[in-house]
Amino acid sequence: MTMDNEICVRLETTMGNITVKLYNETPKHRDNFIKLVKEQAYDNTSFHRVIKNFMIQGGDIQNKKLNYPTDYTIPAEFNPALFHKKGALAAARLGDNINPEKASSSCQFYIVTGNVFTTSQLTDMGKQINQVRLDSALQQVTRRHLKEILTLRKSNDKEGLSALQNTIYAEARKEVAQQAPFSFTPEQIQAYTTIGGAPHLDGAYTVFGEVIEGMEVVEQIEKVETDKNDRPGKEVCIIKASIVPEN
């Protein structure tokens, strides 16, 4: 099935069916997801991480112990029009400390449930996101100057360290200035203040689809009992994932 020429995938789970459409604006993620579905890689896998009022995560095909190559990543495909509203399908990834490019996992994905926010909360969150961007840039620039820092510290050159610190801050701000400051669009504000979602993830994780049928199943899954690692006590499985035929 297609919606406006968008491919749809049905996830048949032990708690009911979920149908998602894949965005054409994120072709690398779309094509990779379709490939794994056609290879039946997601069949008989579980939602291994579930957090109420946040998301359900699945697609850990490494645990199947089959010959699916998973040692690759997918370049981030950020698009302000595609965001973490309730029902969004997005790609999991490793953290910024080892993955500054924010490249996506080859297989793991999550579906957002989230919370509803006020406009003032979103304003504060936008400020925090911009600060995180600056902090991340500072860490990266500092790593590039690490040898100089160590040399200056060893020689107890306080003036040199102070000058280098100013240089690092200037370089970080210049890098951050290359992209527009983050702010939520009117469409994001409308969604997050009505149906809700996970706005703090915008611009950090790639959204590549959304649920079009079975959101009630997602909501049932997010309510299951979990352990301290957010793993469901009773396994919730994807029995089969398949491309939905066109009508």
mmCIF file of C-alpha atoms in Angstrom:
data_model
loop_
_atom_site.group_PDB
_atom_site.id
_atom_site.type_symbol
_atom_site.label_atom_id
_atom_site.label_comp_id
_atom_site.label_asym_id
_atom_site.label_seq_id
_atom_site.Cartn_x
_atom_site.Cartn_y
_atom_site.Cartn_z
ATOM 1 C CA MET A 1 0.000 0.000 0.000
ATOM 2 C CA THR A 2 1.192 3.523 -0.724
ATOM 3 C CA MET A 3 0.006 6.878 0.581
ATOM 4 C CA ASP A 4 0.930 9.700 -1.793
ATOM 5 C CA ASN A 5 3.510 7.290 -3.255
ATOM 6 C CA GLU A 6 4.904 6.458 0.201
ATOM 7 C CA ILE A 7 5.612 2.802 0.963
ATOM 8 C CA CYS A 8 3.775 1.301 3.953
ATOM 9 C CA VAL A 9 4.932 -1.546 6.196
ATOM 10 C CA ARG A 10 2.816 -3.676 8.516
ATOM 11 C CA LEU A 11 4.316 -4.909 11.785
ATOM 12 C CA GLU A 12 2.315 -7.893 13.033
ATOM 13 C CA THR A 13 3.027 -8.050 16.765
ATOM 14 C CA THR A 14 1.920 -10.274 19.608
ATOM 15 C CA MET A 15 -0.300 -7.394 20.787
ATOM 16 C CA GLY A 16 -1.791 -6.418 17.417
ATOM 17 C CA ASN A 17 -0.858 -4.862 14.086
ATOM 18 C CA ILE A 18 0.937 -1.553 13.510
ATOM 19 C CA THR A 19 1.164 0.019 10.048
ATOM 20 C CA VAL A 20 3.754 2.690 9.298
ATOM 21 C CA LYS A 21 4.371 4.773 6.221
ATOM 22 C CA LEU A 22 7.943 5.575 5.184
ATOM 23 C CA TYR A 23 8.856 9.100 4.140
ATOM 24 C CA ASN A 24 10.321 9.678 0.686
ATOM 25 C CA GLU A 25 12.216 12.671 2.120
ATOM 26 C CA THR A 26 14.531 10.227 3.932
ATOM 27 C CA PRO A 27 15.438 7.838 1.086
ATOM 28 C CA LYS A 28 18.471 6.195 2.723
ATOM 29 C CA HIS A 29 16.504 5.218 5.810
ATOM 30 C CA ARG A 30 13.443 4.267 3.744
ATOM 31 C CA ASP A 31 15.387 1.982 1.420
ATOM 32 C CA ASN A 32 17.327 0.343 4.265
ATOM 33 C CA PHE A 33 14.118 -0.356 6.215
ATOM 34 C CA ILE A 34 12.441 -1.824 3.122
ATOM 35 C CA LYS A 35 15.491 -4.001 2.454
ATOM 36 C CA LEU A 36 15.439 -5.448 5.979
ATOM 37 C CA VAL A 37 11.679 -6.032 5.827
ATOM 38 C CA LYS A 38 11.988 -7.879 2.516
ATOM 39 C CA GLU A 39 14.827 -9.999 3.952
ATOM 40 C CA GLN A 40 12.527 -10.881 6.895
ATOM 41 C CA ALA A 41 15.188 -9.549 9.257
ATOM 42 C CA TYR A 42 12.593 -8.118 11.650
ATOM 43 C CA ASP A 43 10.507 -11.280 11.850
ATOM 44 C CA ASN A 44 10.546 -12.838 15.320
ATOM 45 C CA THR A 45 12.339 -9.925 16.959
ATOM 46 C CA SER A 46 11.151 -8.102 20.063
ATOM 47 C CA PHE A 47 10.540 -4.607 21.351
ATOM 48 C CA HIS A 48 13.486 -4.779 23.718
ATOM 49 C CA ARG A 49 13.251 -1.274 25.216
ATOM 50 C CA VAL A 50 9.984 0.297 26.325
ATOM 51 C CA ILE A 51 9.610 3.576 28.229
ATOM 52 C CA LYS A 52 6.147 4.842 29.143
ATOM 53 C CA ASN A 53 5.322 8.330 27.847
ATOM 54 C CA PHE A 54 8.400 8.221 25.616
ATOM 55 C CA MET A 55 8.792 5.423 23.065
ATOM 56 C CA ILE A 56 8.975 1.717 22.192
ATOM 57 C CA GLN A 57 12.182 0.451 20.560
ATOM 58 C CA GLY A 58 12.777 -2.642 18.419
ATOM 59 C CA GLY A 59 14.772 -3.968 15.500
ATOM 60 C CA ASP A 60 17.712 -5.489 17.374
ATOM 61 C CA ILE A 61 18.303 -8.134 14.726
ATOM 62 C CA GLN A 62 21.777 -9.004 16.062
ATOM 63 C CA ASN A 63 20.057 -11.117 18.718
ATOM 64 C CA LYS A 64 18.702 -13.388 15.982
ATOM 65 C CA LYS A 65 22.279 -14.624 15.492
ATOM 66 C CA LEU A 66 21.827 -14.835 11.732
ATOM 67 C CA ASN A 67 24.009 -13.520 8.939
ATOM 68 C CA TYR A 68 22.486 -10.057 8.642
ATOM 69 C CA PRO A 69 25.242 -7.428 8.249
ATOM 70 C CA THR A 70 24.669 -4.816 10.948
ATOM 71 C CA ASP A 71 28.126 -3.246 11.184
ATOM 72 C CA TYR A 72 27.167 -0.251 9.052
ATOM 73 C CA THR A 73 25.406 3.023 9.784
ATOM 74 C CA ILE A 74 23.093 5.285 7.805
ATOM 75 C CA PRO A 75 23.971 8.975 7.380
ATOM 76 C CA ALA A 76 21.614 11.288 9.254
ATOM 77 C CA GLU A 77 18.760 12.681 7.167
ATOM 78 C CA PHE A 78 17.418 15.549 9.271
ATOM 79 C CA ASN A 79 14.429 17.474 7.973
ATOM 80 C CA PRO A 80 12.639 20.155 10.052
ATOM 81 C CA ALA A 81 9.329 19.039 8.526
ATOM 82 C CA LEU A 82 9.812 15.522 9.928
ATOM 83 C CA PHE A 83 9.811 15.571 13.706
ATOM 84 C CA HIS A 84 9.183 13.500 16.814
ATOM 85 C CA LYS A 85 5.426 13.900 17.113
ATOM 86 C CA LYS A 86 3.419 11.081 18.695
ATOM 87 C CA GLY A 87 3.524 8.117 16.312
ATOM 88 C CA ALA A 88 6.791 9.118 14.620
ATOM 89 C CA LEU A 89 9.054 6.284 13.407
ATOM 90 C CA ALA A 90 12.731 7.111 13.929
ATOM 91 C CA ALA A 91 16.163 5.481 13.871
ATOM 92 C CA ALA A 92 18.113 4.671 17.018
ATOM 93 C CA ARG A 93 21.842 5.412 17.112
ATOM 94 C CA LEU A 94 24.963 5.471 19.258
ATOM 95 C CA GLY A 95 25.674 8.533 21.423
ATOM 96 C CA ASP A 96 27.397 11.732 20.322
ATOM 97 C CA ASN A 97 30.611 10.922 22.185
ATOM 98 C CA ILE A 98 31.420 8.127 19.720
ATOM 99 C CA ASN A 99 29.064 9.193 16.933
ATOM 100 C CA PRO A 100 29.332 12.986 16.440
ATOM 101 C CA GLU A 101 27.873 12.695 12.930
ATOM 102 C CA LYS A 102 24.651 11.302 14.491
ATOM 103 C CA ALA A 103 24.602 8.430 12.008
ATOM 104 C CA SER A 104 21.713 6.011 12.489
ATOM 105 C CA SER A 105 21.760 2.356 13.478
ATOM 106 C CA SER A 106 21.582 -0.074 10.586
ATOM 107 C CA CYS A 107 18.493 -1.752 12.031
ATOM 108 C CA GLN A 108 17.149 -0.467 15.349
ATOM 109 C CA PHE A 109 14.167 1.867 15.333
ATOM 110 C CA TYR A 110 11.668 3.376 17.755
ATOM 111 C CA ILE A 111 8.093 4.662 17.702
ATOM 112 C CA VAL A 112 7.345 7.783 19.728
ATOM 113 C CA THR A 113 4.551 7.994 22.295
ATOM 114 C CA GLY A 114 5.803 10.996 24.280
ATOM 115 C CA ASN A 115 4.077 13.713 26.292
ATOM 116 C CA VAL A 116 2.101 16.885 25.631
ATOM 117 C CA PHE A 117 4.019 20.147 26.262
ATOM 118 C CA THR A 118 3.189 23.804 26.788
ATOM 119 C CA THR A 119 4.505 26.549 24.529
ATOM 120 C CA SER A 120 6.750 27.884 27.291
ATOM 121 C CA GLN A 121 8.213 24.430 27.859
ATOM 122 C CA LEU A 122 9.063 24.215 24.159
ATOM 123 C CA THR A 123 10.723 27.658 24.272
ATOM 124 C CA ASP A 124 12.928 26.550 27.168
ATOM 125 C CA MET A 125 13.694 23.278 25.404
ATOM 126 C CA GLY A 126 14.812 25.138 22.279
ATOM 127 C CA LYS A 127 17.292 27.123 24.375
ATOM 128 C CA GLN A 128 18.595 23.910 25.919
ATOM 129 C CA ILE A 129 19.037 22.297 22.493
ATOM 130 C CA ASN A 130 21.110 25.277 21.305
ATOM 131 C CA GLN A 131 23.247 25.068 24.448
ATOM 132 C CA VAL A 132 23.793 21.337 23.868
ATOM 133 C CA ARG A 133 24.914 22.120 20.314
ATOM 134 C CA LEU A 134 27.474 24.600 21.643
ATOM 135 C CA ASP A 135 28.657 22.177 24.354
ATOM 136 C CA SER A 136 29.080 19.418 21.761
ATOM 137 C CA ALA A 137 31.079 21.725 19.480
ATOM 138 C CA LEU A 138 33.273 22.769 22.433
ATOM 139 C CA GLN A 139 34.045 19.122 23.204
ATOM 140 C CA GLN A 140 34.994 18.395 19.608
ATOM 141 C CA VAL A 141 37.194 21.490 19.267
ATOM 142 C CA THR A 142 38.833 20.781 22.631
ATOM 143 C CA ARG A 143 39.744 17.275 21.473
ATOM 144 C CA ARG A 144 41.418 18.762 18.406
ATOM 145 C CA HIS A 145 43.559 20.995 20.634
ATOM 146 C CA LEU A 146 44.288 18.349 23.283
ATOM 147 C CA LYS A 147 48.035 18.121 22.586
ATOM 148 C CA GLU A 148 48.414 21.900 22.888
ATOM 149 C CA ILE A 149 46.437 21.887 26.142
ATOM 150 C CA LEU A 150 48.635 19.170 27.639
ATOM 151 C CA THR A 151 51.823 20.956 26.565
ATOM 152 C CA LEU A 152 50.703 24.258 28.085
ATOM 153 C CA ARG A 153 49.623 22.557 31.305
ATOM 154 C CA LYS A 154 52.944 20.763 31.568
ATOM 155 C CA SER A 155 54.807 24.064 31.259
ATOM 156 C CA ASN A 156 52.326 25.777 33.603
ATOM 157 C CA ASP A 157 51.681 28.426 30.950
ATOM 158 C CA LYS A 158 48.526 30.026 32.375
ATOM 159 C CA GLU A 159 48.493 32.868 29.864
ATOM 160 C CA GLY A 160 48.849 30.410 26.993
ATOM 161 C CA LEU A 161 46.026 28.267 28.376
ATOM 162 C CA SER A 162 43.777 31.310 28.722
ATOM 163 C CA ALA A 163 44.487 32.381 25.148
ATOM 164 C CA LEU A 164 43.902 28.860 23.850
ATOM 165 C CA GLN A 165 40.627 28.653 25.766
ATOM 166 C CA ASN A 166 39.456 31.841 24.026
ATOM 167 C CA THR A 167 40.481 30.344 20.688
ATOM 168 C CA ILE A 168 38.553 27.135 21.406
ATOM 169 C CA TYR A 169 35.399 29.059 22.350
ATOM 170 C CA ALA A 170 35.690 31.175 19.199
ATOM 171 C CA GLU A 171 36.116 28.109 16.974
ATOM 172 C CA ALA A 172 33.164 26.338 18.620
ATOM 173 C CA ARG A 173 30.892 29.347 18.207
ATOM 174 C CA LYS A 174 31.965 29.666 14.562
ATOM 175 C CA GLU A 175 31.080 26.017 13.912
ATOM 176 C CA VAL A 176 27.693 26.373 15.588
ATOM 177 C CA ALA A 177 27.005 29.585 13.656
ATOM 178 C CA GLN A 178 27.292 27.671 10.376
ATOM 179 C CA GLN A 179 23.793 26.333 11.013
ATOM 180 C CA ALA A 180 20.747 28.355 11.982
ATOM 181 C CA PRO A 181 19.866 28.401 15.693
ATOM 182 C CA PHE A 182 17.369 25.711 16.593
ATOM 183 C CA SER A 183 13.760 26.755 17.078
ATOM 184 C CA PHE A 184 10.519 24.815 16.858
ATOM 185 C CA THR A 185 8.396 25.474 13.773
ATOM 186 C CA PRO A 186 4.692 26.391 14.038
ATOM 187 C CA GLU A 187 3.885 22.853 12.872
ATOM 188 C CA GLN A 188 6.003 21.347 15.635
ATOM 189 C CA ILE A 189 4.476 23.606 18.275
ATOM 190 C CA GLN A 190 0.974 22.695 17.098
ATOM 191 C CA ALA A 191 1.729 18.966 17.310
ATOM 192 C CA TYR A 192 3.631 19.000 20.600
ATOM 193 C CA THR A 193 0.987 21.092 22.387
ATOM 194 C CA THR A 194 -1.889 18.875 21.175
ATOM 195 C CA ILE A 195 -1.043 15.235 20.430
ATOM 196 C CA GLY A 196 2.427 15.414 22.033
ATOM 197 C CA GLY A 197 5.704 13.720 21.249
ATOM 198 C CA ALA A 198 9.395 13.885 22.141
ATOM 199 C CA PRO A 199 10.626 17.322 20.976
ATOM 200 C CA HIS A 200 14.003 17.069 22.708
ATOM 201 C CA LEU A 201 15.049 14.501 20.081
ATOM 202 C CA ASP A 202 14.488 16.795 17.091
ATOM 203 C CA GLY A 203 17.623 17.501 15.105
ATOM 204 C CA ALA A 204 19.450 14.672 16.860
ATOM 205 C CA TYR A 205 17.766 11.491 15.572
ATOM 206 C CA THR A 206 16.397 10.861 12.073
ATOM 207 C CA VAL A 207 12.617 10.562 11.748
ATOM 208 C CA PHE A 208 11.803 8.502 8.645
ATOM 209 C CA GLY A 209 8.130 7.534 8.944
ATOM 210 C CA GLU A 210 5.007 7.523 11.084
ATOM 211 C CA VAL A 211 2.262 5.233 12.319
ATOM 212 C CA ILE A 212 -0.919 5.430 10.213
ATOM 213 C CA GLU A 213 -2.794 2.490 11.773
ATOM 214 C CA GLY A 214 -2.483 0.718 15.114
ATOM 215 C CA MET A 215 -1.369 3.550 17.384
ATOM 216 C CA GLU A 216 -3.563 1.976 20.047
ATOM 217 C CA VAL A 217 -1.315 -1.095 19.829
ATOM 218 C CA VAL A 218 1.774 1.082 20.365
ATOM 219 C CA GLU A 219 0.072 2.578 23.429
ATOM 220 C CA GLN A 220 -0.670 -0.910 24.778
ATOM 221 C CA ILE A 221 2.949 -1.949 24.297
ATOM 222 C CA GLU A 222 4.285 1.132 26.122
ATOM 223 C CA LYS A 223 2.224 0.174 29.179
ATOM 224 C CA VAL A 224 3.762 -3.288 29.676
ATOM 225 C CA GLU A 225 5.733 -3.909 32.864
ATOM 226 C CA THR A 226 9.493 -3.484 32.429
ATOM 227 C CA ASP A 227 12.622 -4.138 34.465
ATOM 228 C CA LYS A 228 15.259 -1.579 35.525
ATOM 229 C CA ASN A 229 16.753 -1.762 32.008
ATOM 230 C CA ASP A 230 13.394 -0.887 30.402
ATOM 231 C CA ARG A 231 13.069 -4.406 28.978
ATOM 232 C CA PRO A 232 9.538 -5.847 29.065
ATOM 233 C CA GLY A 233 9.098 -8.644 31.577
ATOM 234 C CA LYS A 234 6.846 -10.420 29.093
ATOM 235 C CA GLU A 235 8.326 -10.406 25.610
ATOM 236 C CA VAL A 236 6.485 -8.371 22.985
ATOM 237 C CA CYS A 237 7.411 -9.700 19.555
ATOM 238 C CA ILE A 238 7.209 -8.592 15.958
ATOM 239 C CA ILE A 239 5.906 -11.827 14.460
ATOM 240 C CA LYS A 240 6.222 -10.597 10.889
ATOM 241 C CA ALA A 241 7.055 -7.362 9.062
ATOM 242 C CA SER A 242 5.841 -6.987 5.475
ATOM 243 C CA ILE A 243 5.310 -4.434 2.752
ATOM 244 C CA VAL A 244 1.594 -3.639 2.528
ATOM 245 C CA PRO A 245 0.370 -4.385 -1.032
ATOM 246 C CA GLU A 246 -1.153 -1.556 -3.013
ATOM 247 C CA ASN A 247 -4.937 -1.634 -3.201
#
